[in-house]
PDB file of C-alpha atoms in Angstrom:
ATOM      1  CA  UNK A   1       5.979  -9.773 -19.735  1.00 62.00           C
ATOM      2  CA  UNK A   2       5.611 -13.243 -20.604  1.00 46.00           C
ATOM      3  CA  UNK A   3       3.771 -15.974 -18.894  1.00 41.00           C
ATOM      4  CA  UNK A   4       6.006 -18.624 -20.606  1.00 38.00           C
ATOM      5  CA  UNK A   5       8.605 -20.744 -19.429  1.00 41.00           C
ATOM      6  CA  UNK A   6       9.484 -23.218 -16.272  1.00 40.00           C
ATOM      7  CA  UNK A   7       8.019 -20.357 -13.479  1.00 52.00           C
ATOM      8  CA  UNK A   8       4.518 -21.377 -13.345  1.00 64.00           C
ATOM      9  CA  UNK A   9       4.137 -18.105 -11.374  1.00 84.00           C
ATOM     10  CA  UNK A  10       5.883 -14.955 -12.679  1.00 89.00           C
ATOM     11  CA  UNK A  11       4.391 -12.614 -10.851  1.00 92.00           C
ATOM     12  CA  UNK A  12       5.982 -14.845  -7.518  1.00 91.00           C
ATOM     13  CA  UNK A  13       9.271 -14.639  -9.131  1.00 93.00           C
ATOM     14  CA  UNK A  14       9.253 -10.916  -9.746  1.00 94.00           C
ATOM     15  CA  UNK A  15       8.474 -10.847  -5.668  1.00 92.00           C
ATOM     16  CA  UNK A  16      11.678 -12.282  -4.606  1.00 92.00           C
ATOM     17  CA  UNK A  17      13.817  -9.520  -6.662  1.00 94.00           C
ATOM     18  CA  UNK A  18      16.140  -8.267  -4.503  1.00 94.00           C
ATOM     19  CA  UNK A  19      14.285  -4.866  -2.767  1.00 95.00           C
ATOM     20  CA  UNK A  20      10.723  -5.786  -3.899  1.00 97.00           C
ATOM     21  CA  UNK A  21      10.154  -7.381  -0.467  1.00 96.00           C
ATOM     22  CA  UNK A  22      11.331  -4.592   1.023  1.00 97.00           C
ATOM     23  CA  UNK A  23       9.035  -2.108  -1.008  1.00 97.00           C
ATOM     24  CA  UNK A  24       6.029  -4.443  -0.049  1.00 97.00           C
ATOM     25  CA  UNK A  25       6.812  -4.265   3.412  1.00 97.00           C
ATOM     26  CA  UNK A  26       7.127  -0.341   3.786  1.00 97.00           C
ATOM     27  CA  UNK A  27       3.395  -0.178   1.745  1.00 98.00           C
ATOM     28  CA  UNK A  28       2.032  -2.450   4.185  1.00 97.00           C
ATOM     29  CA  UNK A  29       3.129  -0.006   6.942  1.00 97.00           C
ATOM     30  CA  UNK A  30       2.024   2.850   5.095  1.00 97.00           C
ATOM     31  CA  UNK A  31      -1.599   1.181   4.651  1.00 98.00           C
ATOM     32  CA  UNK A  32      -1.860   0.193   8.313  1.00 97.00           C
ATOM     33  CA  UNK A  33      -0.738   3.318   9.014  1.00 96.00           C
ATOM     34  CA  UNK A  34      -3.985   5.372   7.899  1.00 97.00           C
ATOM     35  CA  UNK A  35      -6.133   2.523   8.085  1.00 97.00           C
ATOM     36  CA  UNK A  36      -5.382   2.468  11.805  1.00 97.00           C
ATOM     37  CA  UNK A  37      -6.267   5.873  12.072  1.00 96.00           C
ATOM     38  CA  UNK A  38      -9.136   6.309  14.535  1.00 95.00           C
ATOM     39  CA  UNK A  39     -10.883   8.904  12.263  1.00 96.00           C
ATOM     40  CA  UNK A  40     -11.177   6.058   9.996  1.00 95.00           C
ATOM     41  CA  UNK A  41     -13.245   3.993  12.223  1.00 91.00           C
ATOM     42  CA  UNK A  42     -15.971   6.617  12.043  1.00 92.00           C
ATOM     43  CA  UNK A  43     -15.682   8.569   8.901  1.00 95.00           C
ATOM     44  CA  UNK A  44     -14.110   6.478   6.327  1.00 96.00           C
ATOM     45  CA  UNK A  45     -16.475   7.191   3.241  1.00 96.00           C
ATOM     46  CA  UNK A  46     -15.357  10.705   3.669  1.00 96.00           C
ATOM     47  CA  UNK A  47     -11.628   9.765   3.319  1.00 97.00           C
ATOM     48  CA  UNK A  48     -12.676   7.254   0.588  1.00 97.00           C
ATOM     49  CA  UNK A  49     -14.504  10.268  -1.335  1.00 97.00           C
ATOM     50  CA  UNK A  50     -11.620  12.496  -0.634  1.00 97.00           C
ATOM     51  CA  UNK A  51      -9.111  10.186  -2.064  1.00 98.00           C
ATOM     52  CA  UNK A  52     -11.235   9.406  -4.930  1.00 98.00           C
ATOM     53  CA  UNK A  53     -10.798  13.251  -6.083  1.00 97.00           C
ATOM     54  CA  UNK A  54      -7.648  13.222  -4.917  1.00 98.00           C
ATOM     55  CA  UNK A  55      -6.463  10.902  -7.180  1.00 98.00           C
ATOM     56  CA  UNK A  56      -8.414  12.002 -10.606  1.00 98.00           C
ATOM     57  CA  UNK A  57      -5.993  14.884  -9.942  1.00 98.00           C
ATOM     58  CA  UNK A  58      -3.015  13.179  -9.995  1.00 98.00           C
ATOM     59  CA  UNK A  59      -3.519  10.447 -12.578  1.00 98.00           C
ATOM     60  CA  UNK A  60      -4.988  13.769 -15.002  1.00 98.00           C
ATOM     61  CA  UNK A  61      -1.804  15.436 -14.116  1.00 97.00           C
ATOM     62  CA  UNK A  62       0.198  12.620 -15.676  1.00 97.00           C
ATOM     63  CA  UNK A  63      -1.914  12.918 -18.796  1.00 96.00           C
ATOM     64  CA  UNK A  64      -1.321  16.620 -18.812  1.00 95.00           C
ATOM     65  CA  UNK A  65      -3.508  18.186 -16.909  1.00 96.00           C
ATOM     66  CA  UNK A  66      -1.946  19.209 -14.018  1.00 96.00           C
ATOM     67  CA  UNK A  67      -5.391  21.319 -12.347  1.00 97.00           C
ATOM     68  CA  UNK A  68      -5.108  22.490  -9.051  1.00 97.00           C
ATOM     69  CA  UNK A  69      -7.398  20.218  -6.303  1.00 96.00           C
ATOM     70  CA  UNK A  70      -9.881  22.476  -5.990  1.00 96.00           C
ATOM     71  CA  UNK A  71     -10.153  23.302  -9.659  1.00 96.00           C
ATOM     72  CA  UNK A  72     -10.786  19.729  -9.867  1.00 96.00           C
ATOM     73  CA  UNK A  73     -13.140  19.794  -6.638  1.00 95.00           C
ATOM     74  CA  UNK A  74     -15.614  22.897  -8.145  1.00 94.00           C
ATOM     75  CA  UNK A  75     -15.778  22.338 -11.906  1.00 92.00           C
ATOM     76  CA  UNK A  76     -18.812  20.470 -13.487  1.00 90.00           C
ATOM     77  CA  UNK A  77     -17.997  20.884 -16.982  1.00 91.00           C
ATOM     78  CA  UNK A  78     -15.168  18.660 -18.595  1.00 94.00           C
ATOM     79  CA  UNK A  79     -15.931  19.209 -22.436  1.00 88.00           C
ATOM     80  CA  UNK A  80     -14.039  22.635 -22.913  1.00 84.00           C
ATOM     81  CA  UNK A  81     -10.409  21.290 -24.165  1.00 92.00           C
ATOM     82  CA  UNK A  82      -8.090  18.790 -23.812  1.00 93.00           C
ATOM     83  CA  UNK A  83      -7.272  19.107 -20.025  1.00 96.00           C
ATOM     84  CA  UNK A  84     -10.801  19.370 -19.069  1.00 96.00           C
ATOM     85  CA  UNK A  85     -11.486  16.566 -21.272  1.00 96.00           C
ATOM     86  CA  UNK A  86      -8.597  14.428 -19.351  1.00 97.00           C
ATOM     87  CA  UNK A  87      -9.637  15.229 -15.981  1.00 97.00           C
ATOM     88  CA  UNK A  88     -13.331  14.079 -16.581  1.00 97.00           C
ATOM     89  CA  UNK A  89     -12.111  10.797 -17.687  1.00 97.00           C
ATOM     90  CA  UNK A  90     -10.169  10.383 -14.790  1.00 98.00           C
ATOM     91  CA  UNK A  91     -13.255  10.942 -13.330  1.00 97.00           C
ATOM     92  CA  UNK A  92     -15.483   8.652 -15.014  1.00 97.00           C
ATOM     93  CA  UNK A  93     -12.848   6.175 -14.321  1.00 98.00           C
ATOM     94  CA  UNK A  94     -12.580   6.519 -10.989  1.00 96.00           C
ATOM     95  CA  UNK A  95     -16.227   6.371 -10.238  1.00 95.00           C
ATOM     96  CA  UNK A  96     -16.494   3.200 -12.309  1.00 97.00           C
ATOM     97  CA  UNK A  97     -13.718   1.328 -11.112  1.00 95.00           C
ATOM     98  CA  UNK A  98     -15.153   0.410  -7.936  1.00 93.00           C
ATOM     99  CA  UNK A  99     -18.492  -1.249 -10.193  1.00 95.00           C
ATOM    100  CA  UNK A 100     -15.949  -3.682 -11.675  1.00 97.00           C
ATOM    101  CA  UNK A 101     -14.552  -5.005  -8.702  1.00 95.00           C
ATOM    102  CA  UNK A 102     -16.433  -8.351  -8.816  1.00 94.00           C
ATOM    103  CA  UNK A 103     -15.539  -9.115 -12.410  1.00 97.00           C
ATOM    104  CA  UNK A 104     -12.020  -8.217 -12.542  1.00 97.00           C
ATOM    105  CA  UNK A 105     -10.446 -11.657 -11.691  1.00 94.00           C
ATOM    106  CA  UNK A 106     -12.451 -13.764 -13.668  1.00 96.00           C
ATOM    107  CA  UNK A 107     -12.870 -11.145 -17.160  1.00 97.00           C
ATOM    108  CA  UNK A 108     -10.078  -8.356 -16.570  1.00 98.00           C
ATOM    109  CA  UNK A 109     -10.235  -8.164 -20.600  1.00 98.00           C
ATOM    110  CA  UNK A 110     -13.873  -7.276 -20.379  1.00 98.00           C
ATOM    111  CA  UNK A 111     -13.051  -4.658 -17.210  1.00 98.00           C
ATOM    112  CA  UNK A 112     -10.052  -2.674 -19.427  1.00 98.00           C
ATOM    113  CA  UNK A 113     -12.337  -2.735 -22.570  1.00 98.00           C
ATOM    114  CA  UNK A 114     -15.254  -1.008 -20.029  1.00 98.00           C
ATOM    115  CA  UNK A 115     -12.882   1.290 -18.437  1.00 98.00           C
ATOM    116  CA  UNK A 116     -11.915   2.650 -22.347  1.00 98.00           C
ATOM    117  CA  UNK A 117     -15.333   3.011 -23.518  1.00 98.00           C
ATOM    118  CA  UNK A 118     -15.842   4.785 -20.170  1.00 98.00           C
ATOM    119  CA  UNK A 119     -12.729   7.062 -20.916  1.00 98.00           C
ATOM    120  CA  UNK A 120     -13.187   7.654 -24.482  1.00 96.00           C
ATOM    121  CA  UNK A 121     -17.368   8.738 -23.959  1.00 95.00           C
ATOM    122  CA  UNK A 122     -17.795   8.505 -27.766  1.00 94.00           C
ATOM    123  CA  UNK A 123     -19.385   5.872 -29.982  1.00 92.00           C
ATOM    124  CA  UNK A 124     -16.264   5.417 -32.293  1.00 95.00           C
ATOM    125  CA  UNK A 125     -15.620   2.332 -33.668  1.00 96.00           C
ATOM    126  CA  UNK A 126     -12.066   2.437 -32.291  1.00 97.00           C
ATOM    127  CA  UNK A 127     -13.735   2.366 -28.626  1.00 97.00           C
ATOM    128  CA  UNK A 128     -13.713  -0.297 -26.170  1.00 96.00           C
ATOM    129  CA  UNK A 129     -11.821  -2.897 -27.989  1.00 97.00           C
ATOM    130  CA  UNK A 130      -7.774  -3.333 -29.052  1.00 97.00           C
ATOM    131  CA  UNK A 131      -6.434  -1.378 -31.088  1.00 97.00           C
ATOM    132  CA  UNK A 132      -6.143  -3.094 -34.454  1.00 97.00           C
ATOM    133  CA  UNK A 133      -3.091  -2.892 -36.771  1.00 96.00           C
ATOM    134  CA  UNK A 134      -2.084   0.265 -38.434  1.00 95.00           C
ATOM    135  CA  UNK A 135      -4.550   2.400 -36.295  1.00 97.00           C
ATOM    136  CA  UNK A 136      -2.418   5.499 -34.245  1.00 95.00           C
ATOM    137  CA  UNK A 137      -2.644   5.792 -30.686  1.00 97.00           C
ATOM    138  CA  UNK A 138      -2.856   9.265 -28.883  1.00 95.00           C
ATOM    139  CA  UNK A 139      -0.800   8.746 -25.712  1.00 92.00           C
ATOM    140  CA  UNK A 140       1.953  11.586 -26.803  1.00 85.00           C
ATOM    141  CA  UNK A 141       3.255  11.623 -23.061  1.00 89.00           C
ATOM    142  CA  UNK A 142       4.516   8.293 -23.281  1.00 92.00           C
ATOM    143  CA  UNK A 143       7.316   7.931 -25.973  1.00 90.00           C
ATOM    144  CA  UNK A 144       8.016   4.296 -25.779  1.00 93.00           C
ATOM    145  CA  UNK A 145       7.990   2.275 -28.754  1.00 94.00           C
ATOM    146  CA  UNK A 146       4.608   1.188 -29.519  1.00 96.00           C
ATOM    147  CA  UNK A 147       4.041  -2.565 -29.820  1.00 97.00           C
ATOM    148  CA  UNK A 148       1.958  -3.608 -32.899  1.00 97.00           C
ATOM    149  CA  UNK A 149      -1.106  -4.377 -32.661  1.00 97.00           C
ATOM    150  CA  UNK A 150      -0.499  -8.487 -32.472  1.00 97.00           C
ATOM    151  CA  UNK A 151       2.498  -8.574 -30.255  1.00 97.00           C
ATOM    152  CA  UNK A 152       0.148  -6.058 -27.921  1.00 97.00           C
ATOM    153  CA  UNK A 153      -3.158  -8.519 -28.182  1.00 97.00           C
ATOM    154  CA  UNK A 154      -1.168 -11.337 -27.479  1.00 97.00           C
ATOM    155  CA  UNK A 155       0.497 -10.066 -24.326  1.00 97.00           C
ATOM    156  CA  UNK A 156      -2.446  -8.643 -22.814  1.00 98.00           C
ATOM    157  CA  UNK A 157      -3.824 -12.149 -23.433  1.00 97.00           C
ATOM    158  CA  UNK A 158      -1.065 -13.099 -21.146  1.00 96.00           C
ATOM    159  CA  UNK A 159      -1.846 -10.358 -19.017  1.00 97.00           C
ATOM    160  CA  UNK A 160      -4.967 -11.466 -18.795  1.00 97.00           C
ATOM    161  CA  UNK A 161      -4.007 -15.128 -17.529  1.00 96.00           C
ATOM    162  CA  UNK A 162      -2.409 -13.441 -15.053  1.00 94.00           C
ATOM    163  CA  UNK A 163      -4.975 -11.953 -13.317  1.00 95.00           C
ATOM    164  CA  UNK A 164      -7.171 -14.943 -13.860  1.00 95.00           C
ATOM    165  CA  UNK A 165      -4.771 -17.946 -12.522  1.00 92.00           C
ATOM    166  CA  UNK A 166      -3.884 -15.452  -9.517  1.00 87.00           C
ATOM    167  CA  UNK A 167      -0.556 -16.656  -7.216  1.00 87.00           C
ATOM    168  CA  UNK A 168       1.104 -15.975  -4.220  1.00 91.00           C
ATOM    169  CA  UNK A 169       2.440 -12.315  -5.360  1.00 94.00           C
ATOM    170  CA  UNK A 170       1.784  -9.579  -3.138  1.00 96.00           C
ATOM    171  CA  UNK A 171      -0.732  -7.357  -4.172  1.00 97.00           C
ATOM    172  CA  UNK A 172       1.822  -4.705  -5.434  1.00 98.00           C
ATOM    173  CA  UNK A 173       3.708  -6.461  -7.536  1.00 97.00           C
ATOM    174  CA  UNK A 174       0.414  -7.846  -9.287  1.00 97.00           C
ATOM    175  CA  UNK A 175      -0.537  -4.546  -9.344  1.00 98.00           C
ATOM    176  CA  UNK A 176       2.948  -2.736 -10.809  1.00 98.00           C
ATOM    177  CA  UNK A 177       2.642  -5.015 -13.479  1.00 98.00           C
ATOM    178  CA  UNK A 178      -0.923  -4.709 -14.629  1.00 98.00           C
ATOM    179  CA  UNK A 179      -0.070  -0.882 -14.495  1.00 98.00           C
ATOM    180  CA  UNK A 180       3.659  -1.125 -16.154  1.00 98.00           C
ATOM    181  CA  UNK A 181       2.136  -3.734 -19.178  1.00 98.00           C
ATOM    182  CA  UNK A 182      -0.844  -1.488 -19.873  1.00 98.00           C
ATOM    183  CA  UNK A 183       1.578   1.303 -20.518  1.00 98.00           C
ATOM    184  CA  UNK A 184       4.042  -0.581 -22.467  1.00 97.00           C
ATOM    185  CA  UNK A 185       1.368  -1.831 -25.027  1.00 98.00           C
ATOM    186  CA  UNK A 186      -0.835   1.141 -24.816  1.00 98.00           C
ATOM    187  CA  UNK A 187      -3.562  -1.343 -25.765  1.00 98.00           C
ATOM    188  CA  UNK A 188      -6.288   1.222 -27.015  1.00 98.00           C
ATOM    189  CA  UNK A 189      -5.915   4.014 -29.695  1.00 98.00           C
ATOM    190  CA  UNK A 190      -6.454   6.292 -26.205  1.00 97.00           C
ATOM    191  CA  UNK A 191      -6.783   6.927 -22.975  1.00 97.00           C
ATOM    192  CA  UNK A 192      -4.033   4.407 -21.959  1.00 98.00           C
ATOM    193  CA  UNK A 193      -2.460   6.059 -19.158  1.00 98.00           C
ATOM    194  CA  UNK A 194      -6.037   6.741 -17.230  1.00 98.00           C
ATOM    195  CA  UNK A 195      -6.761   3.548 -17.797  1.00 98.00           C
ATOM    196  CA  UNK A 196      -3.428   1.846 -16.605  1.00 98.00           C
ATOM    197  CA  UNK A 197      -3.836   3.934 -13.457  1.00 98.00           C
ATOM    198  CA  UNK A 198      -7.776   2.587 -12.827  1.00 98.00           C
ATOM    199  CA  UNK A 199      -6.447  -0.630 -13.168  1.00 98.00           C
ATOM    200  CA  UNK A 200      -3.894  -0.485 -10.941  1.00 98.00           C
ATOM    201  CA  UNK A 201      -6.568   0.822  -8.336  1.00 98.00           C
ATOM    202  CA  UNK A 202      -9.103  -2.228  -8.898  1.00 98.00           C
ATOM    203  CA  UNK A 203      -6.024  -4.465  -8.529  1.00 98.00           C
ATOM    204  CA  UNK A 204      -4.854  -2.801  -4.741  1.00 98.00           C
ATOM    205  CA  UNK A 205      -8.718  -2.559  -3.540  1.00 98.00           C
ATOM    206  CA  UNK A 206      -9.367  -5.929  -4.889  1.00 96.00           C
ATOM    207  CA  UNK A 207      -7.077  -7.997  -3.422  1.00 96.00           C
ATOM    208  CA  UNK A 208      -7.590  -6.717   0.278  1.00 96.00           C
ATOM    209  CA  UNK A 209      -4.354  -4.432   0.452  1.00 97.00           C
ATOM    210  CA  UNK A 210      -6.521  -1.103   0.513  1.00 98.00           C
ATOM    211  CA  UNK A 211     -10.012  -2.667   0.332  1.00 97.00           C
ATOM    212  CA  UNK A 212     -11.679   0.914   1.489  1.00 97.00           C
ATOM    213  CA  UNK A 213      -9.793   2.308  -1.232  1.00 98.00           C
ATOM    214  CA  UNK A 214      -7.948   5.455   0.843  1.00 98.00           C
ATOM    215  CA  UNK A 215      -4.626   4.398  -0.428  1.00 98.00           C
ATOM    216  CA  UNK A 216      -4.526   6.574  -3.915  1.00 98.00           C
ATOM    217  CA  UNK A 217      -1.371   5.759  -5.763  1.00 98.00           C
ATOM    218  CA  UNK A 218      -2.172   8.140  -8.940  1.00 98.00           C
ATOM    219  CA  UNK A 219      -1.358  10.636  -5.876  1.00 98.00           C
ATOM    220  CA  UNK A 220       1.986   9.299  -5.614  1.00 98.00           C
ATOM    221  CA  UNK A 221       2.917   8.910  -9.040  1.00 98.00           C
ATOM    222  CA  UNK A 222       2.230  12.436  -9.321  1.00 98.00           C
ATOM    223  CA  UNK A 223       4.112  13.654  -6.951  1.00 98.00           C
ATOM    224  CA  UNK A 224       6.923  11.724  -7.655  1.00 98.00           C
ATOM    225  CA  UNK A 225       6.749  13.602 -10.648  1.00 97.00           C
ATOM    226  CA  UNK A 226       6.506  12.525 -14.244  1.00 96.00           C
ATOM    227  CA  UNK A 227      10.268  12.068 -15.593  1.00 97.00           C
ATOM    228  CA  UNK A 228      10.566   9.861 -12.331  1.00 98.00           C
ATOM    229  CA  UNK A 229       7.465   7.832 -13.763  1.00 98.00           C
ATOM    230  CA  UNK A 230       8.486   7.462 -17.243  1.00 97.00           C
ATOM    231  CA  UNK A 231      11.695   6.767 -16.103  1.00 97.00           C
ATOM    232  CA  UNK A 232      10.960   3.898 -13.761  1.00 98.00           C
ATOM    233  CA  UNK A 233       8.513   2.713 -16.689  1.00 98.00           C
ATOM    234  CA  UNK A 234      11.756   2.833 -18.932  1.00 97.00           C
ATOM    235  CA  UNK A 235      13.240  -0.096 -16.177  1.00 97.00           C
ATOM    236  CA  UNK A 236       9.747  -2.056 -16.583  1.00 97.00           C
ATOM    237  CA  UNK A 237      10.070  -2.189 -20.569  1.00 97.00           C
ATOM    238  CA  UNK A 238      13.603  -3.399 -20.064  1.00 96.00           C
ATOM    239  CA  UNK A 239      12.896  -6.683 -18.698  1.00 95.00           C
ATOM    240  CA  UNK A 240      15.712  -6.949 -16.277  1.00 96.00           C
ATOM    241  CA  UNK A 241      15.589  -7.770 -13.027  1.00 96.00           C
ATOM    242  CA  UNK A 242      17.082  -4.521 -11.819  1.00 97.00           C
ATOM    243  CA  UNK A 243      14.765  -2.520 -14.223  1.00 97.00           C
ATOM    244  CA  UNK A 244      11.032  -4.288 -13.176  1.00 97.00           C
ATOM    245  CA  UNK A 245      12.471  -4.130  -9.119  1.00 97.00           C
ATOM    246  CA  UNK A 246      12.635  -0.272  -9.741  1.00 98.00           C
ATOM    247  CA  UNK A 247       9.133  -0.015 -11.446  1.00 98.00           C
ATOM    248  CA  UNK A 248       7.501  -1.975  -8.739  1.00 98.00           C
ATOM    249  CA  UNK A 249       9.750   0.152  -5.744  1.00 98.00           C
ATOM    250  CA  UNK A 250       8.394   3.084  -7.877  1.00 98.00           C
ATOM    251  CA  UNK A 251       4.800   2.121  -7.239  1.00 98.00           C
ATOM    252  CA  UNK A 252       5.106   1.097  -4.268  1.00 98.00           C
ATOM    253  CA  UNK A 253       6.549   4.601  -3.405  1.00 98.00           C
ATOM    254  CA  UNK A 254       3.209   5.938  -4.945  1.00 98.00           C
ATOM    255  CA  UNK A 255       0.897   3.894  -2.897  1.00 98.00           C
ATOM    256  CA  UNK A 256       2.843   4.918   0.404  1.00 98.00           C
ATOM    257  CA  UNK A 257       2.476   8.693  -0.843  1.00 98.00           C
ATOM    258  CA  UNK A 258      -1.339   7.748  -1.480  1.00 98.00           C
ATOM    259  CA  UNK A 259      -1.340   6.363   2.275  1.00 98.00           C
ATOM    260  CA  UNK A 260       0.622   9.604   3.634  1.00 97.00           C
ATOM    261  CA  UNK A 261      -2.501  12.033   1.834  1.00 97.00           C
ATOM    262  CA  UNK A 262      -5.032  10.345   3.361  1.00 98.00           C
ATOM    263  CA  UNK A 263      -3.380  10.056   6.650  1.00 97.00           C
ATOM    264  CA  UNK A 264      -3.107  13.682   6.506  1.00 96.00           C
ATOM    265  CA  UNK A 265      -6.911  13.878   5.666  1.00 96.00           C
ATOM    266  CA  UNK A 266      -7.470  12.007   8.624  1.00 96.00           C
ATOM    267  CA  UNK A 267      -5.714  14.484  10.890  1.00 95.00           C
ATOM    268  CA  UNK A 268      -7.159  17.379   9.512  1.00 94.00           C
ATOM    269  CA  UNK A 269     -10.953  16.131   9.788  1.00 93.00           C
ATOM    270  CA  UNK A 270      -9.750  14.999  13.548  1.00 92.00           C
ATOM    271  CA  UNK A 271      -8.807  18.852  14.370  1.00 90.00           C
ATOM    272  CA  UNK A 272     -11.823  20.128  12.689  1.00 83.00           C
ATOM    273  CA  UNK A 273     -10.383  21.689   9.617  1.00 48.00           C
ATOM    274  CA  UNK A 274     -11.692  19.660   7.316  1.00 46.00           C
TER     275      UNK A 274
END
């Protein structure tokens, strides 16, 4: 996405596509929905905590390991294999996203390079930084053509201004494209995915949209199902109009499917089954 050009907010402009109000409207009902809740008023760090594991298990499943909740919810070790390996970096992630909070508007290049390093949990050299040219990426569940290495640094540059200069875009929007970029340039030689996911998080808890951070959209995006993800990411690479309002109706879908979980945490703590 550039940052070019005579719209001295993009992110403003990609809110008046035709449907994208529409989709931001429907999340904010979602949101008030469960936040409304009266179990929230009491017990909201247990929805928080349940949404937390709630979404490790979806944003794993989109990296392809699709463990059942509770597998997710007894395990302690995450070294054995690929999966298990996945699933504790969604972990990691999720537990340091909410650290990063405070420094996401003013470094968001310094927050994605921490949430790799957290990810990856090696010392390789390839590790929280860019990828540089000619060095592979692992992210075989997204089969977009990969960006080189320049073209990628430079747009998450822009990316980066972004976040920093801020505008008048709904929360959603800011946050489909933070998540729909990170995916297209697969910035890091790993992890991508997890990391586009945690990012998108930070940027809805952030900005005030699901500050308590009970709205998990990795559940959504899950749900939805993958082919529905990677398609909808398909529209986002395109460019058009019609192709970024369907990415950002696509995430907003996932947030309101976040918001529908939690809601149905809330009612089952309220008739003591949870």
């Amino acid at each position: 996405m550039s940052t070019t050009g005579a719209n001295a907010d993009p992110l403003a402009a990609l809110g008046a596509l035709p449907g994208v109000a529409e989709s931001v409207e429907s999340v904010r009902k979602a949101v008030d929905r469960v936040y409304g809740h009266r179990i929230m008023r009491r017990r909201s760090n247990e929805i928080t905590s349940e949404a937390a594991l709630r979404g490790v298990r979806g944003s794993a499943a989109l990296s392809g390991a699709d463990w059942a909740l509770e597998e997710v919810r007894r395990r302690s070790d995450f070294s054995g294999d690929d999966e298990a390996r996945a699933v504790g970096a969604a972990l990691r992630l999720t537990a340091e996203a909410g650290q990063l909070l405070s420094i996401w508007r003013q470094s968001p290049l310094r927050v994605l390079a921490r949430l790799h390093l957290v990810a990856a949990a090696t010392d390789a050299d390839d590790v929280g930084r860019p990828r540089r040219q000619g060095e592979p990426v692992d992210e075989p569940l997204v089969g977009l053509p990969l960006p080189d290495a320049e073209e990628a640094h430079g747009r998450l540059d822009g990316l980066a201004e972004l976040v920093t200069v801020g505008g008048s875009a709904p929360a959603l929007v800011t946050a489909a494209v933070v998540h729909g970029e990170l995916l297209a340039l697969r910035p890091f030689t790993s992890h991508n995915g997890l990391v586009a996911r945690a990012a998108e998080r930070i940027v809805l808890v952030g900005s005030g949209l699901d500050p308590k951070s009970v709205c998990p959209a990795e559940v959504g995006h899950a749900e939805l199902g993958r082919a529905a993800y990677l398609a909808a990411l398909d529209g986002y690479v395109s460019g058009t109009p019609e192709g970024m309002a369907a990415w950002i109706d696509h995430c907003g879908k996932a947030v309101a499917l976040g918001a529908r979980e939690s809601t149905a945490v809330c009612e089952a703590l309220q008739r003591g089954a949870a």
